[in-house]
Amino acid sequence: MKRVYMDANATTPLLPEVMEAMRPYWMEHFGNASSIHLDGQQAHTAVDHARSVLAEFFNCHDAEVVFNSGGTEGDNTAIFGLLHPGDHFITTSIEHSAILQAANRMAQHGVETTFVAPSASGLIDPTDILRAIRPETRLISMMLANNETGVLQPVEEVGKIAANTGVFFHIDAVQGAGKVKFDVRRFGCHLCSISAHKMHGPKGIGAMFVRRGTPIEALLVGGSHERRQRAGTENVPGIVGLAKAAELAMHSLEDGTISRLAKLRDRLEAGILALPGTGLNGANSIDCHPERAQRVEGPASSLSEDKMGAPGASHLGTWESTNPVPRVANTTNIWFNNLEGEALVIALDLKGVAVSGGSACHSGATEPSHVLMAMGLDKARARASLRLSLLKTVTDADVDYVLKVVPEAVEHLRAISPVAAGTLG
Ligand code: PLP
């Protein structure tokens, strides 16, 4: 049976070039990058080169790149490394659990957190962040792109607010990295976390931009690796793989890959939305929470410009209730009336299509998505939502196949669904 993987926001496969770049560092050049002999120096040179590639990716100095184990570690480091008892922390209610759970833990250590809610379209209003700032606010953390809806958040505006108010700013860029143009100077952040496995690199490796002079305490202590900012023998093959993935991601932003991806996503989305009883989450979803949508006013910015390369471009004053909000090119999130989302995920899997019914990091959990709930969806609709996230290698034939099996599965499930029949309480 044909298999089509449309769960790229959960993880992605290595690109062949990434695999080839890593290959020598498992057996041939296996040295410890801290050793002074030739084997160690070969590893050290590879790590140095990777650091330069990541510095180009972030647009920062080599010394501002810290390799770590991925997005969770970066998110945790920002929070545990900067906040002290008595500090106030601002984040959003649509963050990944690596942020939300770390904030919850800090509550036990005398750090109060304000969770800013999104609009019905899944967009955070920067003025809500500004309003939440207090004299004791030390850190703001916000994601670049949401993992469930793909909605791009106004990081540049928040960067300006952080600069004007003297608050540290961390960006969880795990889902935006490699999908939109990236520049930590433009974003105005002090810290920025990325993860290789979301951009066709290996799992268990990531990097963090740490702006020079940011007084962050290391999460892991021991050896003097990573300028004492992250102890532990360097994962050399992983670091080399991350650098190759970052290099390829930079090219793909220039070579038309992203616009091709956006076209395929749009075709997929339009095809599914043509089914009765469906709608988009993370766009013009005024029907689910009109009060929130009305909070923002003004002319809209262009979807195509925003989603291709200008995350955070002037969202202030966007009239989101009548215009699309900016999203990354590979993601769509769609609700279906009168069926169970879990059942649809399983039915599609049996037909060879891998998608997610919620955040990938929670797959298997039965709770409705906290992101969709924060956007104002009711529990039933949040549960009956599907996230389709496309790999950069997706083909027209993949989209054709999904557009064939989704209507069949939906029709079948609706025919047998206790939700549709109204027999479910
Ligand atoms: N942040 C976001 C937005 C994510 O989507 C994820 C993973 O899904 C993470 C952080 C955690 O990243 P990692 O899997 O590298 O720990």
Tab-separated table of N, CA and C and ligand atoms in Angstrom, residues 9 70-72 75 96 143 145 147 172 174-175 195 197-198 361, ligand 1:
chain	number	residue	atom	x	y	z
A	9	ASN	N	5.392	18.069	11.208
A	9	ASN	CA	5.607	18.868	12.414
A	9	ASN	C	5.902	17.984	13.626
A	70	GLY	N	18.139	19.620	21.663
A	70	GLY	CA	16.938	19.886	20.874
A	70	GLY	C	16.048	20.943	21.499
A	71	GLY	N	14.812	20.971	21.009
A	71	GLY	CA	13.886	22.036	21.386
A	71	GLY	C	13.516	22.029	22.864
A	72	THR	N	13.276	20.860	23.410
A	72	THR	CA	12.880	20.791	24.823
A	72	THR	C	13.981	21.364	25.706
A	75	ASP	N	14.155	25.206	25.306
A	75	ASP	CA	13.036	25.868	25.988
A	75	ASP	C	13.233	25.848	27.504
A	96	HIS	N	4.448	25.137	23.277
A	96	HIS	CA	4.716	23.711	23.441
A	96	HIS	C	4.826	23.390	24.932
A	143	MET	N	6.603	31.434	20.722
A	143	MET	CA	7.021	30.609	19.590
A	143	MET	C	7.005	31.412	18.283
A	145	ALA	N	6.476	29.808	15.185
A	145	ALA	CA	5.334	29.227	14.465
A	145	ALA	C	4.699	28.188	15.365
A	147	ASN	N	3.055	24.787	16.371
A	147	ASN	CA	3.208	23.429	15.855
A	147	ASN	C	1.904	22.824	15.359
A	172	ASP	N	10.931	30.254	20.807
A	172	ASP	CA	10.927	28.831	20.472
A	172	ASP	C	10.686	28.774	18.960
A	174	VAL	N	11.375	26.226	16.994
A	174	VAL	CA	11.471	24.836	16.549
A	174	VAL	C	10.643	24.591	15.280
A	175	GLN	N	9.437	25.168	15.221
A	175	GLN	CA	8.592	24.900	14.051
A	175	GLN	C	8.765	25.931	12.931
A	195	SER	N	15.552	22.849	16.639
A	195	SER	CA	15.719	21.405	16.777
A	195	SER	C	15.925	20.798	15.397
A	197	HIS	N	15.515	17.721	14.176
A	197	HIS	CA	14.640	16.695	13.583
A	197	HIS	C	13.356	17.260	12.977
A	198	LYS	N	13.118	18.558	13.174
A	198	LYS	CA	11.949	19.168	12.532
A	198	LYS	C	12.322	19.718	11.156
A	361	CYS	N	3.777	15.889	19.935
A	361	CYS	CA	4.450	15.497	21.164
A	361	CYS	C	3.455	14.919	22.166
B	1	PLP	N1	8.820	23.456	20.601
B	1	PLP	C1	7.931	23.198	19.635
B	1	PLP	C2	7.127	24.334	19.067
B	1	PLP	C3	7.755	21.899	19.159
B	1	PLP	O1	6.876	21.655	18.195
B	1	PLP	C4	8.539	20.856	19.725
B	1	PLP	C5	8.344	19.453	19.295
B	1	PLP	O2	7.323	19.102	18.747
B	1	PLP	C6	9.466	21.188	20.732
B	1	PLP	C7	9.570	22.500	21.143
B	1	PLP	C8	10.352	20.138	21.341
B	1	PLP	O3	11.414	19.858	20.472
B	1	PLP	P1	12.283	18.527	20.613
B	1	PLP	O4	11.445	17.422	20.057
B	1	PLP	O5	13.503	18.773	19.801
B	1	PLP	O6	12.592	18.351	22.052
